[in-house]
PDB file of C-alpha atoms in Angstrom:
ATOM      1  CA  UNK A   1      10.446 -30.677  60.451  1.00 48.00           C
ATOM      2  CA  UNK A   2       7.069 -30.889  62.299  1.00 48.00           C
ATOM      3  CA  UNK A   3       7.561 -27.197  63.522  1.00 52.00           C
ATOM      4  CA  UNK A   4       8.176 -25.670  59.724  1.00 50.00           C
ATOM      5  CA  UNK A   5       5.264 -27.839  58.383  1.00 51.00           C
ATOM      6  CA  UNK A   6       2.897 -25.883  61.079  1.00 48.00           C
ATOM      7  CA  UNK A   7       4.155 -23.056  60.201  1.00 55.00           C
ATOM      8  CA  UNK A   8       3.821 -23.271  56.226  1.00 60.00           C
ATOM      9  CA  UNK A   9       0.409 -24.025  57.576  1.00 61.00           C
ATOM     10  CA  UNK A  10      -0.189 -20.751  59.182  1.00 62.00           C
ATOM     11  CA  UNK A  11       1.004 -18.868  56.657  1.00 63.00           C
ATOM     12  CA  UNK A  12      -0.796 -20.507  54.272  1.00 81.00           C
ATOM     13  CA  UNK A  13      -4.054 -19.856  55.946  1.00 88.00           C
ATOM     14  CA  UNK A  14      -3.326 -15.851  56.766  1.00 90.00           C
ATOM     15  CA  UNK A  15      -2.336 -15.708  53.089  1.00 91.00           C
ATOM     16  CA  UNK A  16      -5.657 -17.354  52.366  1.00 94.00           C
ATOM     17  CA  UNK A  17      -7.668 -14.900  54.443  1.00 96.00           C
ATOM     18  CA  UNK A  18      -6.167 -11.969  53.173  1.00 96.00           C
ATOM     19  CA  UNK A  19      -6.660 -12.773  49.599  1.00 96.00           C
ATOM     20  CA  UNK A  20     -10.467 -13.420  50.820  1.00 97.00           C
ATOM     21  CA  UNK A  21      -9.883  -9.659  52.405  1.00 97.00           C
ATOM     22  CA  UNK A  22      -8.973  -8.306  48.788  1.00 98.00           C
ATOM     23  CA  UNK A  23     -11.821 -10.536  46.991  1.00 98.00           C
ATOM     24  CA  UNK A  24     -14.000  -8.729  49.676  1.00 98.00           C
ATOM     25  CA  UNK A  25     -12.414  -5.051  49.245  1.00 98.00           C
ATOM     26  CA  UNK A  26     -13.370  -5.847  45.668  1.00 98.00           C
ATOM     27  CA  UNK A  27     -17.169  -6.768  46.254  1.00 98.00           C
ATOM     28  CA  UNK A  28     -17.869  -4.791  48.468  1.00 98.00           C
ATOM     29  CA  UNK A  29     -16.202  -1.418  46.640  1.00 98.00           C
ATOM     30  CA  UNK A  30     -18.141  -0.946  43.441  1.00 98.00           C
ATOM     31  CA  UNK A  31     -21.486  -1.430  45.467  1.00 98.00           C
ATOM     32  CA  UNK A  32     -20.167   1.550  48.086  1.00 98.00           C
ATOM     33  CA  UNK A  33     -19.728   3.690  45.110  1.00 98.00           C
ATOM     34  CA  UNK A  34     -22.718   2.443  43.321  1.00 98.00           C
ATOM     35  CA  UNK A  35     -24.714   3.402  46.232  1.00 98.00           C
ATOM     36  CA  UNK A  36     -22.973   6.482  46.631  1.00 98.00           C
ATOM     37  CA  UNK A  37     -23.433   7.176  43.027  1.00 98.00           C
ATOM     38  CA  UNK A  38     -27.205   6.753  43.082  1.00 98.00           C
ATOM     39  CA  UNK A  39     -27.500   9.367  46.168  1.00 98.00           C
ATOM     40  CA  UNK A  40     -25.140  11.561  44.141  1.00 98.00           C
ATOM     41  CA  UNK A  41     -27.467  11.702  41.226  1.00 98.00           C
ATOM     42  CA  UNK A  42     -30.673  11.780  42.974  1.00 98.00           C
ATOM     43  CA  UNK A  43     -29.416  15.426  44.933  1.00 98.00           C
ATOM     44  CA  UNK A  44     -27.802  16.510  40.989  1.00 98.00           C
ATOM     45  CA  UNK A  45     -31.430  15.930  39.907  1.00 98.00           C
ATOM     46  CA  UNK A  46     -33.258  18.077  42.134  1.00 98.00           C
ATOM     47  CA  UNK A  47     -30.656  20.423  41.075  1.00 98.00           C
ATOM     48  CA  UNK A  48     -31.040  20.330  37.298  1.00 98.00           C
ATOM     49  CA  UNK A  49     -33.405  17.434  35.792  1.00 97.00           C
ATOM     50  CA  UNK A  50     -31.771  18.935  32.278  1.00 96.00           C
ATOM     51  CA  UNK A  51     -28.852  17.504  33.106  1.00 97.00           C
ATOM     52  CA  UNK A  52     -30.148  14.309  32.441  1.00 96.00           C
ATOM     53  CA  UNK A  53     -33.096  14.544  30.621  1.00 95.00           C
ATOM     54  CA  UNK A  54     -30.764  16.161  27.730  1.00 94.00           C
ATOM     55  CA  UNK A  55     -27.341  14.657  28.220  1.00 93.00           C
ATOM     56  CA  UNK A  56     -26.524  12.323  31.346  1.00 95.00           C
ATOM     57  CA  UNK A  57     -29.541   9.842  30.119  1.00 94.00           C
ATOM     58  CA  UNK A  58     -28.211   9.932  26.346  1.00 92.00           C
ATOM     59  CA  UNK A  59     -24.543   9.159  27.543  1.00 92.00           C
ATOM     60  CA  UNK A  60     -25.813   6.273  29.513  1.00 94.00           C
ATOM     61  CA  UNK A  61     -27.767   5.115  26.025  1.00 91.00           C
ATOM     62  CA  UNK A  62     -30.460   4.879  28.298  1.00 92.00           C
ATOM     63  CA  UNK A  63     -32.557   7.099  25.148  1.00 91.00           C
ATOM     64  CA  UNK A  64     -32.564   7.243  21.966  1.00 85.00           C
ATOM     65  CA  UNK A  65     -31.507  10.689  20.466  1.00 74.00           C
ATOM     66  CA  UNK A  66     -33.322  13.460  20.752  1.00 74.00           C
ATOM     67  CA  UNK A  67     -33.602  17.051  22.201  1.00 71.00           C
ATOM     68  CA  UNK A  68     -34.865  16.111  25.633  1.00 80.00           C
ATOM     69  CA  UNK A  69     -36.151  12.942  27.217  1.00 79.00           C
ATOM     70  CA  UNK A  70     -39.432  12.890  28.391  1.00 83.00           C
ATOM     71  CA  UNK A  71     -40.317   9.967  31.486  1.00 88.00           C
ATOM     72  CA  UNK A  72     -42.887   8.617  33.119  1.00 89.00           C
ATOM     73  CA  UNK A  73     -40.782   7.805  36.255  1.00 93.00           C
ATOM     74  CA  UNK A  74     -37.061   9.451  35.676  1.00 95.00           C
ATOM     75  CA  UNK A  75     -35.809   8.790  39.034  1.00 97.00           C
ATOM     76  CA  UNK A  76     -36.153   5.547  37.798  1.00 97.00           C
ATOM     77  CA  UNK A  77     -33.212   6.467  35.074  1.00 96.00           C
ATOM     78  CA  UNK A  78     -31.471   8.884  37.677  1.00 98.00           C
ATOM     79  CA  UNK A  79     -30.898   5.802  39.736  1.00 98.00           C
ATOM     80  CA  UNK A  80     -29.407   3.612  37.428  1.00 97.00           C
ATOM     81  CA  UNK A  81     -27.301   6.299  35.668  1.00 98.00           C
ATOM     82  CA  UNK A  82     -25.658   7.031  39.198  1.00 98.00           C
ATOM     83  CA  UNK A  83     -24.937   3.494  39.614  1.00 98.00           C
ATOM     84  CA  UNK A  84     -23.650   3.262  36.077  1.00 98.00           C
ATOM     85  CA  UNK A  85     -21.351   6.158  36.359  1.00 97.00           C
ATOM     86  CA  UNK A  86     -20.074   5.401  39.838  1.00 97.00           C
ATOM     87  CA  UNK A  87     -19.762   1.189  40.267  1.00 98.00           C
ATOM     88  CA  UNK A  88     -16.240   1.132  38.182  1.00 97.00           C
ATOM     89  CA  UNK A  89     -14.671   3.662  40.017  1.00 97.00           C
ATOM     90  CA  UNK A  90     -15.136   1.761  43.396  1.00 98.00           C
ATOM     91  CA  UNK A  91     -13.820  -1.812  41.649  1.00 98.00           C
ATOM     92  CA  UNK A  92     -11.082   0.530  41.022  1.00 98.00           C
ATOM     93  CA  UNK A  93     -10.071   1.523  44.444  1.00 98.00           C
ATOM     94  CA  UNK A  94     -11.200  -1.869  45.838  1.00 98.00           C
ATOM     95  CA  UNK A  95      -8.925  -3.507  43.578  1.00 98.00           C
ATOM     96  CA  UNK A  96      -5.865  -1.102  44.384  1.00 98.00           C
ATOM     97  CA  UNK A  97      -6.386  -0.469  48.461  1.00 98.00           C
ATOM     98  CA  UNK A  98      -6.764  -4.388  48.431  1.00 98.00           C
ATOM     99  CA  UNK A  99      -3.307  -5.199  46.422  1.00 98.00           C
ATOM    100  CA  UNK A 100      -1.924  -2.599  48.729  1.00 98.00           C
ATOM    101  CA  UNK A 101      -3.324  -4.524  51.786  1.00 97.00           C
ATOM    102  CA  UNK A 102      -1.507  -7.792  50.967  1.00 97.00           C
ATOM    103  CA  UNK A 103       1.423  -5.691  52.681  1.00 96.00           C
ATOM    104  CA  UNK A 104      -0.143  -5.755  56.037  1.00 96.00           C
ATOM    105  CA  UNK A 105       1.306  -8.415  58.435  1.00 93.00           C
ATOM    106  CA  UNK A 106      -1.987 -10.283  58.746  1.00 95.00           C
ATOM    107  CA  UNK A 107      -5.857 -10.570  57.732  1.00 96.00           C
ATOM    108  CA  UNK A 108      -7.304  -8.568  60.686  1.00 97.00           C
ATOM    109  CA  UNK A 109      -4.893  -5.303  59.659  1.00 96.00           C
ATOM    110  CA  UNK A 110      -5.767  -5.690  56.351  1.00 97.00           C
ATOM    111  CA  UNK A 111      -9.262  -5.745  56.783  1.00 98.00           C
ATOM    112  CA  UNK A 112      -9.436  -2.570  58.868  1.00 97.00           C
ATOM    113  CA  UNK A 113      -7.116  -0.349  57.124  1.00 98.00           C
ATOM    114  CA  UNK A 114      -8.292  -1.474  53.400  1.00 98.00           C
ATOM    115  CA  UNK A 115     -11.891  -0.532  54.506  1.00 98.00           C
ATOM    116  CA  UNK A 116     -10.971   2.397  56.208  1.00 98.00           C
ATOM    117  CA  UNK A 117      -9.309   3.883  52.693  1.00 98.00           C
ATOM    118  CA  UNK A 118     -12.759   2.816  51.205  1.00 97.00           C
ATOM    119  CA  UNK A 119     -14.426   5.188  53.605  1.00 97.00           C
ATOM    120  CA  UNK A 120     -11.340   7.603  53.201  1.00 97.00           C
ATOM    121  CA  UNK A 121     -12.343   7.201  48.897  1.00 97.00           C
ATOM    122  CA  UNK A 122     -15.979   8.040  50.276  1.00 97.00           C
ATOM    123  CA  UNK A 123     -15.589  11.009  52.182  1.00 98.00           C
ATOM    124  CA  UNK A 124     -12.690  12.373  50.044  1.00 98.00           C
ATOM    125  CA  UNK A 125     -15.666  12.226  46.781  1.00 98.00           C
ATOM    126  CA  UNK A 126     -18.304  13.720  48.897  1.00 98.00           C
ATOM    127  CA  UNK A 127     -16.022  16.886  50.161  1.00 98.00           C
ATOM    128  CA  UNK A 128     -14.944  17.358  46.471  1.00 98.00           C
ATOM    129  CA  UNK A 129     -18.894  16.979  45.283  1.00 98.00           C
ATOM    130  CA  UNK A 130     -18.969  19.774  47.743  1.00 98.00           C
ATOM    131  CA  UNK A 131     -16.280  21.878  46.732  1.00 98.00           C
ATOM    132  CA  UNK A 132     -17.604  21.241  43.041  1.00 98.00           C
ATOM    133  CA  UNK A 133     -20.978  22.841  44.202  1.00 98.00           C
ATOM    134  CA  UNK A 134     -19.264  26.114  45.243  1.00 97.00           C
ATOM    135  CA  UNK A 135     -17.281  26.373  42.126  1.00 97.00           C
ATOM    136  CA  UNK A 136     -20.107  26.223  39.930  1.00 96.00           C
ATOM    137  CA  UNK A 137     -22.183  28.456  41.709  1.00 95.00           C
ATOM    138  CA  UNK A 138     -20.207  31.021  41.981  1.00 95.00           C
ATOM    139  CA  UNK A 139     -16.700  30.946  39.972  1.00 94.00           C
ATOM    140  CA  UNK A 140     -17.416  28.730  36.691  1.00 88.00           C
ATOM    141  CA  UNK A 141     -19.832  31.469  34.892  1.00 81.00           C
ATOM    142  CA  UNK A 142     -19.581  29.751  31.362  1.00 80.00           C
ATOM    143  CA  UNK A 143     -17.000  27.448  30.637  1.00 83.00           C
ATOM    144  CA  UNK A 144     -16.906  26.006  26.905  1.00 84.00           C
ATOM    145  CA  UNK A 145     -18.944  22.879  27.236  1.00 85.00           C
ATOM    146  CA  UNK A 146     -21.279  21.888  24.549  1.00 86.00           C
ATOM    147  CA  UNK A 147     -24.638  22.400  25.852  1.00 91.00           C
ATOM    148  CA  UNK A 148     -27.457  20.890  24.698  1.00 90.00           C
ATOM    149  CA  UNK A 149     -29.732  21.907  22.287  1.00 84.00           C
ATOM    150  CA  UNK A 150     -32.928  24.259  24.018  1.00 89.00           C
ATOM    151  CA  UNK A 151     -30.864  24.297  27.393  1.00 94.00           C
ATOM    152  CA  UNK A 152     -33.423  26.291  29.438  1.00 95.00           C
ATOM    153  CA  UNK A 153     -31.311  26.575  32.757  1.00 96.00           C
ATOM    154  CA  UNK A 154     -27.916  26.646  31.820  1.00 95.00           C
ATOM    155  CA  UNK A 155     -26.910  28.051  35.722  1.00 96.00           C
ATOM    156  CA  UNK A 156     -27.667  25.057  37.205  1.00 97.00           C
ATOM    157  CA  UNK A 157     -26.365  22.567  34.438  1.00 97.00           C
ATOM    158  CA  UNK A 158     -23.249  24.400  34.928  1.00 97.00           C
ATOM    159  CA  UNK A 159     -23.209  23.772  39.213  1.00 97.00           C
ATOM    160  CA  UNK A 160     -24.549  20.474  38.141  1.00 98.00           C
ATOM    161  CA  UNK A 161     -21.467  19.342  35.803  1.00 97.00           C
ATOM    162  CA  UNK A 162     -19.288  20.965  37.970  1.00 97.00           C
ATOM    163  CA  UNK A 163     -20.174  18.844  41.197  1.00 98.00           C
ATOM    164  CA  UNK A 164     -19.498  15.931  38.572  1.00 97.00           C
ATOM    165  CA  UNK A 165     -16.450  16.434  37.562  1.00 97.00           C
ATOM    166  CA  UNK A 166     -14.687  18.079  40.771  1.00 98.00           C
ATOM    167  CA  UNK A 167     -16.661  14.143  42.216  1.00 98.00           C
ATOM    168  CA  UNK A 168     -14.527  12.681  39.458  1.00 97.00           C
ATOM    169  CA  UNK A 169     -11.511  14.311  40.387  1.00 98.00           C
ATOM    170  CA  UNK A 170     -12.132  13.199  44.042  1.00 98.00           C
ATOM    171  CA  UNK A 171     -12.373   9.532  43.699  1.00 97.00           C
ATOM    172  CA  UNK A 172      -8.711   9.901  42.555  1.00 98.00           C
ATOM    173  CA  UNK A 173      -7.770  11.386  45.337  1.00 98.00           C
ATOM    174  CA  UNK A 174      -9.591   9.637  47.385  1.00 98.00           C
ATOM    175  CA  UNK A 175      -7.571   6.359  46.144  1.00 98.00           C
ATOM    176  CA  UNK A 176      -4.498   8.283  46.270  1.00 98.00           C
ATOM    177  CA  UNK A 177      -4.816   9.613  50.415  1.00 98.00           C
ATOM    178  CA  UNK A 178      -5.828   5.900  50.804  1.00 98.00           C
ATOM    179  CA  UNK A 179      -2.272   4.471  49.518  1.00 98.00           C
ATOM    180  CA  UNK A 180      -0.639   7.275  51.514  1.00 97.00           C
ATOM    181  CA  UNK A 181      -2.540   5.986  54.335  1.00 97.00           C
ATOM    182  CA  UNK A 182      -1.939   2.284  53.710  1.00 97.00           C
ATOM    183  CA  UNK A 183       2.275   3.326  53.102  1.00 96.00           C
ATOM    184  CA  UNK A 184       2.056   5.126  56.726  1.00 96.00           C
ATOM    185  CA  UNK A 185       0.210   2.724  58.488  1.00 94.00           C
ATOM    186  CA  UNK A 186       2.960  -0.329  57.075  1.00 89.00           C
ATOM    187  CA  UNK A 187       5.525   1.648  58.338  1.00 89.00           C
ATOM    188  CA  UNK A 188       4.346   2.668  61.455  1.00 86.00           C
ATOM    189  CA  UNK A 189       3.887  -1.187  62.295  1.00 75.00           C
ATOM    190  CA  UNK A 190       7.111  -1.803  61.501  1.00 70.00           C
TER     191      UNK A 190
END
């Protein structure tokens, strides 16, 4: 009786740790890609300030309407639309990789394979930012976007939207190689 009451207690404080593990996964997650998103934007800027002085900065509702928005400091605005657009997509994987990591046999595991699919989710967005360069420089000549009114350099908005969306497309699979990784790790504990 004394043995399966110590027992109850050790699995009662693993369990504990590893839901502190996920709670952590989910903290610490959305600022990763917050940061990451900030950095993102601040490179997309030098690239093409049009991007968001005449959309990104009106999606955000960080202007009010108008052809072009005009800033004393837009960095400023660069920095918090990056964070904006990025923050949810790391609660996302956080939340997933950590449910995932309540498989692992106990809080140490956990800890370093859930955070090592957060760096997977990292690298996975930056090699697709990347790839997303490439394709808009030099095989997306004019897809049908709307483009802003008085769009003076439509090249680079193009490369610009392009790294965006192929960054998109890379923080799913991003999450998606990190649940592949978290299956194959299980297993080859078992």
């Amino acid at each position: 009786m004394i043995q399966r009451s110590l027992s109850n207690k050790k699995f009662d404080s693993a369990y504990l740790k590893k839901i502190g593990v996920l709670f952590l996964a989910c903290l610490l997650a959305p600022m990763v890609a917050g940061v990451y998103g900030i950095l993102h934007d601040q490179v997309t800027y030098s690239i093409c300030p049009e991007y968001y002085t005449k959309f990104k900065f009106y999606q955000f509702r960080l202007v009010n309407s108008g052809n072009e928005a005009i800033l004393p400091n837009p960095r400023t605005y660069v920095t918090i639309t990056g964070f904006m657009a990025s923050w949810w997509t790391g609660l996302i994987i956080g939340v997933i990789q950590g449910v995932i990591g309540l498989l692992h046999p106990n809080p140490k595991t956990m800890f370093n394979i859930v955070f090592k699919t957060i760096l997977i989710a990292l690298l996975t967005v930056f090699l697709f930012g990347v790839v997303g360069f490439f394709f808009g420089k030099f095989l997306l000549s004019d897809p049908n976007w709307h483009y802003p009114e008085n769009l003076i350099d439509k090249k680079n908005f193009i490369i610009v939207g392009s790294i965006h969306n192929f960054s998109y497309l890379g923080g799913l699979a991003g999450l998606i190689v990190g649940v592949v990784y978290q299956f194959r790790q299980k297993k080859k504990k078992q």
